Amino acid sequence: MIGKPDWRRITGADDPQKARLRPLSAANSEPEVKPEMSLHTAPELIVGTLRVMPVSLDAFDGGVVARLSGPGLLSVLDAAFAGDAAIQLWSSGTLPRAMMVTEIAMQGGSTLVTLEDAPAPLRLN
């Protein structure tokens, strides 16, 4: 049996009468993509299976500097020190790049984390 829908989660409204849902025809239509908007322009930082949303991400030759805070920072730190999750940088038109943490600088409410390209693993066979 399916329970009542959670209107707060679906629409952000407290009252179902105030919730404004799109008709099914609008929900099934393709989203409008504006010319200046691209789906894959900004690089994405992936830690294990989580997408980390940095406050800012500045690229340099061989790596990036990410300004992180909150859960994103914790997941990067856990991956760097525990070593059980891979840190990757995904960009449009390129393969994912393995990254390693090389520097951490704490400043106020956010932290600058320098990530550089990880050395390629040795192939045994």
Short mmCIF file of C-alpha atoms in Angstrom, two decimals, residues 45-52 84-88:
data_model
loop_
_atom_site.label_atom_id
_atom_site.label_comp_id
_atom_site.label_asym_id
_atom_site.label_seq_id
_atom_site.Cartn_x
_atom_site.Cartn_y
_atom_site.Cartn_z
CA LEU A 45 34.41 16.43 -8.11
CA ILE A 46 33.41 12.83 -7.32
CA VAL A 47 34.49 11.18 -4.05
CA GLY A 48 33.69 7.48 -4.03
CA THR A 49 30.07 7.50 -5.20
CA LEU A 50 29.25 11.03 -3.95
CA ARG A 51 29.21 14.23 -5.97
CA VAL A 52 30.91 16.96 -3.98
CA ASP A 84 38.92 3.82 1.02
CA ALA A 85 37.27 6.11 -1.57
CA ALA A 86 38.69 7.40 -4.84
CA ILE A 87 38.72 11.12 -5.61
CA GLN A 88 38.06 11.90 -9.27
#
